[in-house]
Tab-separated table of C-alpha atoms in Angstrom:
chain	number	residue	atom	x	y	z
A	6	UNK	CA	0.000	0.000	0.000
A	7	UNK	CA	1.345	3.502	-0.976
A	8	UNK	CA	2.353	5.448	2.396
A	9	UNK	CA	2.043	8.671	0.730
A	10	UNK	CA	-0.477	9.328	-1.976
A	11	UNK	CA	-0.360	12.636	-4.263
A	12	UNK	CA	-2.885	12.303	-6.976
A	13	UNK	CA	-2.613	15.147	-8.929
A	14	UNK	CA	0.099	15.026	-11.711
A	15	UNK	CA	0.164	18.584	-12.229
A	16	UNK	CA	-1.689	21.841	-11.390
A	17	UNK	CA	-1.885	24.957	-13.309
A	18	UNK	CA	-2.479	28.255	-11.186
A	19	UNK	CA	-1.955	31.726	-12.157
A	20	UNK	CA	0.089	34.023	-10.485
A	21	UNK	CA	-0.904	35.768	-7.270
A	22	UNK	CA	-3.327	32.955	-6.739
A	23	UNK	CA	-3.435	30.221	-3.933
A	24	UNK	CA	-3.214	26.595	-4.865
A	25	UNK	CA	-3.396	23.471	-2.943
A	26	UNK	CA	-1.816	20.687	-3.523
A	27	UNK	CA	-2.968	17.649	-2.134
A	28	UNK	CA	-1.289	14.535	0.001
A	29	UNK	CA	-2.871	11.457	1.984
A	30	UNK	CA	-0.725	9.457	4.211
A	31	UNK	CA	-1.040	5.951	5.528
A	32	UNK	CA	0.405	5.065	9.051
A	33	UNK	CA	-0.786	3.403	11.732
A	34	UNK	CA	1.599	4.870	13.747
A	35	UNK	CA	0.750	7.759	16.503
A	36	UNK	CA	4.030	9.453	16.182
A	37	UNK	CA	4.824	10.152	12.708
A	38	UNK	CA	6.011	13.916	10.820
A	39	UNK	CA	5.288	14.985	7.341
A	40	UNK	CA	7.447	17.207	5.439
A	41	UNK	CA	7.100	18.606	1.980
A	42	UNK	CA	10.053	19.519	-0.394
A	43	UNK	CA	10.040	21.871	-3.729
A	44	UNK	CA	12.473	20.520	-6.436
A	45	UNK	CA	12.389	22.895	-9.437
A	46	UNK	CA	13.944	21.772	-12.980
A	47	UNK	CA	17.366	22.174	-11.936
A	48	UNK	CA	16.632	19.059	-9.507
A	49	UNK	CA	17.705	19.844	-6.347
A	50	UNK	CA	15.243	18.994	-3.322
A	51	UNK	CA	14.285	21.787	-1.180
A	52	UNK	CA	12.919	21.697	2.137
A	53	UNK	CA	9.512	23.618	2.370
A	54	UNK	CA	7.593	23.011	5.407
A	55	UNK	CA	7.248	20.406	8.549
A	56	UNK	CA	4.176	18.985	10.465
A	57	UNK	CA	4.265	16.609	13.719
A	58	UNK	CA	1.617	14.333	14.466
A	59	UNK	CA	1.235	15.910	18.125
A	60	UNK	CA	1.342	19.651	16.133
A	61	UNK	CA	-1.761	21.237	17.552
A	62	UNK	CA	-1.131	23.989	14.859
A	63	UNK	CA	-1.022	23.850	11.314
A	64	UNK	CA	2.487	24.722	10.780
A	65	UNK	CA	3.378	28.224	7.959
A	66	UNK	CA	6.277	29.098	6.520
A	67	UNK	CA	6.123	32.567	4.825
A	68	UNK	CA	3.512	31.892	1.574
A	69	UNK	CA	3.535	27.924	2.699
A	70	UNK	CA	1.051	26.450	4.995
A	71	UNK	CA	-0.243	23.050	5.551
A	72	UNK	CA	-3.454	22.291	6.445
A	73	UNK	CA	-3.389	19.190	8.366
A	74	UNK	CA	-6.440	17.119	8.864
A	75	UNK	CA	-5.246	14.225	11.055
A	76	UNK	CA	-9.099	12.181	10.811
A	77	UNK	CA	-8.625	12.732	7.496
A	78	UNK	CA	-4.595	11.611	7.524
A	79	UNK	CA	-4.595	14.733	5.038
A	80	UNK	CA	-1.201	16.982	5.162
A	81	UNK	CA	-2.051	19.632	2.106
A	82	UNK	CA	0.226	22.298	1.051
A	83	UNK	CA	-1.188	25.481	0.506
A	84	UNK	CA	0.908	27.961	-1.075
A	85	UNK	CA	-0.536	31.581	-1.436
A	86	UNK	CA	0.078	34.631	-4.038
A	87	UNK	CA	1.484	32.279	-6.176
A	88	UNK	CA	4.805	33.507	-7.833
A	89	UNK	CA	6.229	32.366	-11.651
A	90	UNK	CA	9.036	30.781	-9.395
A	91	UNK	CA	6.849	28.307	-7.837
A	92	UNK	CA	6.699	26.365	-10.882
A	93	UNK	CA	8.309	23.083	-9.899
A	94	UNK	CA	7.744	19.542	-9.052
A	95	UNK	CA	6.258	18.927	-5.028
A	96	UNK	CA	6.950	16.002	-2.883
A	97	UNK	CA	4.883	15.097	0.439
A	98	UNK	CA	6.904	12.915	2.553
A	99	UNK	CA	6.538	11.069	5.439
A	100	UNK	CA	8.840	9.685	8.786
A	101	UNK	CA	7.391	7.212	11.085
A	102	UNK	CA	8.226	6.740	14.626
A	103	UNK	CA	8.781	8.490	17.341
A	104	UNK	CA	12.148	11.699	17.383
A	105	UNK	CA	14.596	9.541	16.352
A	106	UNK	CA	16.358	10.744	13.428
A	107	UNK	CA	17.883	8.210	11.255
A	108	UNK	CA	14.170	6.936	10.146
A	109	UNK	CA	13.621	7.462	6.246
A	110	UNK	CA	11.485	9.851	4.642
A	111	UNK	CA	9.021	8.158	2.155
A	112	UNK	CA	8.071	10.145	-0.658
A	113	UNK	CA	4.917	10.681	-2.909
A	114	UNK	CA	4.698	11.024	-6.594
A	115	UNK	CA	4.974	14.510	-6.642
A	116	UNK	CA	2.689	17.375	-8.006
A	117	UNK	CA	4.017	19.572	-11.113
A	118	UNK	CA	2.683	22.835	-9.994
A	119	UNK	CA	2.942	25.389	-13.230
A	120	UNK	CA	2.288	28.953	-12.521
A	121	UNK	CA	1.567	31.112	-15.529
A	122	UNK	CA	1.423	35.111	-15.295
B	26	UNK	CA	24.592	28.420	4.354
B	27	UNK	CA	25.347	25.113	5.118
B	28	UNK	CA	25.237	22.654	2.248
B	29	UNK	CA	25.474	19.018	1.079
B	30	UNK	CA	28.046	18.473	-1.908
B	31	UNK	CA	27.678	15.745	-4.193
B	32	UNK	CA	30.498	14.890	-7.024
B	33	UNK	CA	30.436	14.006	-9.620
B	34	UNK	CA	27.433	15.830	-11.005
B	35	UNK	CA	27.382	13.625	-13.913
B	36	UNK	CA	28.596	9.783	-14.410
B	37	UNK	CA	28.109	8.138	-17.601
B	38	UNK	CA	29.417	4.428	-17.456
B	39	UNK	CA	29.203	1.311	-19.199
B	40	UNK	CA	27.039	-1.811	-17.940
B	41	UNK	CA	28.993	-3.844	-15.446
B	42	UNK	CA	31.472	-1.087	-14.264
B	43	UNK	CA	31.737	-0.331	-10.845
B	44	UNK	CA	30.290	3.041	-9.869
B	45	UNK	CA	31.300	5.346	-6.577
B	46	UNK	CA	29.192	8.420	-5.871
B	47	UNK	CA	30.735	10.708	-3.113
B	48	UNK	CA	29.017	13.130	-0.384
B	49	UNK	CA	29.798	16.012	1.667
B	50	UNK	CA	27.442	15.897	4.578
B	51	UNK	CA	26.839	19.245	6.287
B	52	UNK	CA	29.984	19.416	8.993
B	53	UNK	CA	28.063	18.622	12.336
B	54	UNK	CA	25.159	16.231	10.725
B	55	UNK	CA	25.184	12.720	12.418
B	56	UNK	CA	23.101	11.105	10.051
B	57	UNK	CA	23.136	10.116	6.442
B	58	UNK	CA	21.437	9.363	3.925
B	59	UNK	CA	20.919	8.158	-0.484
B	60	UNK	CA	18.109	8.344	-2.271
B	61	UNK	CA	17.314	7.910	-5.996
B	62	UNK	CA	14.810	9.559	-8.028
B	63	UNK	CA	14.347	7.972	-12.093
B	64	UNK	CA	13.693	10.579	-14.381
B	65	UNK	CA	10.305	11.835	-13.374
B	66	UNK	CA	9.275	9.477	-10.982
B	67	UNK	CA	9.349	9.410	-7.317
B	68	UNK	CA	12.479	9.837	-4.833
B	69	UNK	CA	13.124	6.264	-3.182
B	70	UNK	CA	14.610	5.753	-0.490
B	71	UNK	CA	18.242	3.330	-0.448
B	72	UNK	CA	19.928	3.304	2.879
B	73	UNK	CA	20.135	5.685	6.165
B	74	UNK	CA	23.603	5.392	7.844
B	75	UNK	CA	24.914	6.288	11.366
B	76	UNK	CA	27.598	6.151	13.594
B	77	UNK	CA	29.012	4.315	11.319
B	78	UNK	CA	26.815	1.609	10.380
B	79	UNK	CA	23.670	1.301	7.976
B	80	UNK	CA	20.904	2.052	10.195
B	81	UNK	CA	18.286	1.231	7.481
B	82	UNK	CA	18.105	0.195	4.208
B	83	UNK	CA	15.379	-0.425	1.234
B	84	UNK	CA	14.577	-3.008	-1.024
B	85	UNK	CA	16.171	-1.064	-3.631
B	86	UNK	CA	19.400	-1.639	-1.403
B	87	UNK	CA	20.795	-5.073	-2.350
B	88	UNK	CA	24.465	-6.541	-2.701
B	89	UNK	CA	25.386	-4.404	-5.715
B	90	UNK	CA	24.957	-1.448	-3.309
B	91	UNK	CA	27.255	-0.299	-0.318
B	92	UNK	CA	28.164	3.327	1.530
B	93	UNK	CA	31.084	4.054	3.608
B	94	UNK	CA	32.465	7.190	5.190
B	95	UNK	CA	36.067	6.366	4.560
B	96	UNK	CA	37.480	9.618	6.210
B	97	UNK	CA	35.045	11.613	8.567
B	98	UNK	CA	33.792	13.708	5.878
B	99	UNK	CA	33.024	11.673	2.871
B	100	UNK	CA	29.759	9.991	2.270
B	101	UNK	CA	29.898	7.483	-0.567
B	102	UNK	CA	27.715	5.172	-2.120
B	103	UNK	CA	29.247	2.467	-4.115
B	104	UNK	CA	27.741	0.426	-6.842
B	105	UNK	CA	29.929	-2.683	-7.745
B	106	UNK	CA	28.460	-3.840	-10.790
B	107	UNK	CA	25.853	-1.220	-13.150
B	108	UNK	CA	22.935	-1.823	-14.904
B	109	UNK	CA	20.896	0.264	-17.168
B	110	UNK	CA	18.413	0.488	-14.566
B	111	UNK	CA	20.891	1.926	-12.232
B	112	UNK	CA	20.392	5.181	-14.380
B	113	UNK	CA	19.169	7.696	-12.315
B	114	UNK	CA	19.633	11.059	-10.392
B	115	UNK	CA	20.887	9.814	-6.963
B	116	UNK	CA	20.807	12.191	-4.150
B	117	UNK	CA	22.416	12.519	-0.594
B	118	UNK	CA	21.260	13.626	2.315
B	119	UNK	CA	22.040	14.827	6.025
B	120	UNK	CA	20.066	15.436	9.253
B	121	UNK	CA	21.546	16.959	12.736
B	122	UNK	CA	19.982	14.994	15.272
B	123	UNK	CA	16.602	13.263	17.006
B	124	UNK	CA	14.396	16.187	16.738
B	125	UNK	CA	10.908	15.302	15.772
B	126	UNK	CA	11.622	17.589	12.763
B	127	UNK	CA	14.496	15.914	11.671
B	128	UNK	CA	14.649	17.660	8.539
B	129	UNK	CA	16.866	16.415	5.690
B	130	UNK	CA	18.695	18.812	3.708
B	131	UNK	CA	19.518	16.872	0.417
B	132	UNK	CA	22.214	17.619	-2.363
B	133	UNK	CA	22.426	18.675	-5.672
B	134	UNK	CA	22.278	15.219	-6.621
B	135	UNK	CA	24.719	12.605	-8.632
B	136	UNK	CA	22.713	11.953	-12.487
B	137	UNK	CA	24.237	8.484	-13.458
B	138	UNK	CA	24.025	7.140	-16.958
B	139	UNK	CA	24.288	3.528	-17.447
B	140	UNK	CA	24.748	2.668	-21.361
């Protein structure tokens, strides 16, 4: 069973607009964090935005936020005022456990987000 | 800022020639990491590695594979024998410590061809 599901392939916004991009995780563990990374066509993976489990918050960063619906085992990325530089590829990822580093981050599919002026 | 190197940036090799990716963690990271991501598809996970040893290690991570950190400051990932579906961007990866967060800041990444 996929851990992390992202099911859209792409998404088209215009700029200054707010797009969501969607992720579902599977765990059946209580202690778990989910992470999302930006990697734009030059490849590199860039670290966005973090959520724990035991976050009563939605966690921001700046234009990102994720709206985190635990019942729902929903972590979406919401990224406001979008800018021509968001265009990239977006990966939800998952850890399991409890704070011990060292555990590997599974990744979805991704979501191409293309932002057009 | 801090950054993860990865060299070479580029590899093209022949079938059945022995490959060896190297790393630069960030200076006080304790843990380490390789993924692989095929063009366009998803980043998989390989191995996790600390103090020394492989702390955890995929499917993907079989005999053909092994890391080392020969000298305190190299991370490498070695594959002994290629095969054309070895071709992929590999990528390393460091995190600081047990934090909940534990956030892994990756590297440029290592795009090996396999002809």
């Amino acid at each position: 069973a996929q851990k992390i599901t992202q099911t859209q392939p792409g998404m088209f916004v215009q700029e200054k607009e707010a797009v969501t991009l969607d992720c579902t995780y599977d765990t059946s563990d209580p202690s778990y964090g989910l992470f999302w990374y930006k990697q734009p066509s030059s490849g590199e993976m860039i670290f966005l935005i973090y959520q724990g489990s035991y976050d009563q918050q939605n966690a921001t960063e700046g234009r990102y936020s994720l709206n985190f619906q635990k019942a729902r085992k929903s972590a979406n990325l919401v990224i406001s005022a979008s800018q021509l530089g968001d265009s990239a590829m977006y990966f939800c990822a998952m850890r399991e456990g409890p704070s011990q580093a060292g555990t590997a981050l599974i990744f979805g599919k991704g979501t191409t987000l293309s932002v057009s002026s | 800022e801090p950054e993860v190197t990865q060299t070479p940036s580029h590899q093209v090799t022949q079938m059945g020639q022995e490959v060896i990716l190297r790393c630069v963690p960030i200076s006080n990271h304790l843990y380490f990491y390789w993924y692989r991501q095929i063009l366009g598809q998803k980043v998989e996970f390989l191995v996790s590695f600390y103090n020394n040893e492989i702390s955890e290690k995929s499917e993907i991570f079989d005999d053909q594979f092994s890391v080392e950190r020969p000298d305190g400051s190299n991370f490498t990932l070695k594959i002994r024998s290629t095969k054309l579906e070895d071709s992929a961007m590999y990528f390393c990866a460091s995190s600081e410590s047990q934090t909940g967060a534990n956030v892994l800041t990756f590297g440029a990444g290592s795009r090996l061809t396999v002809l």
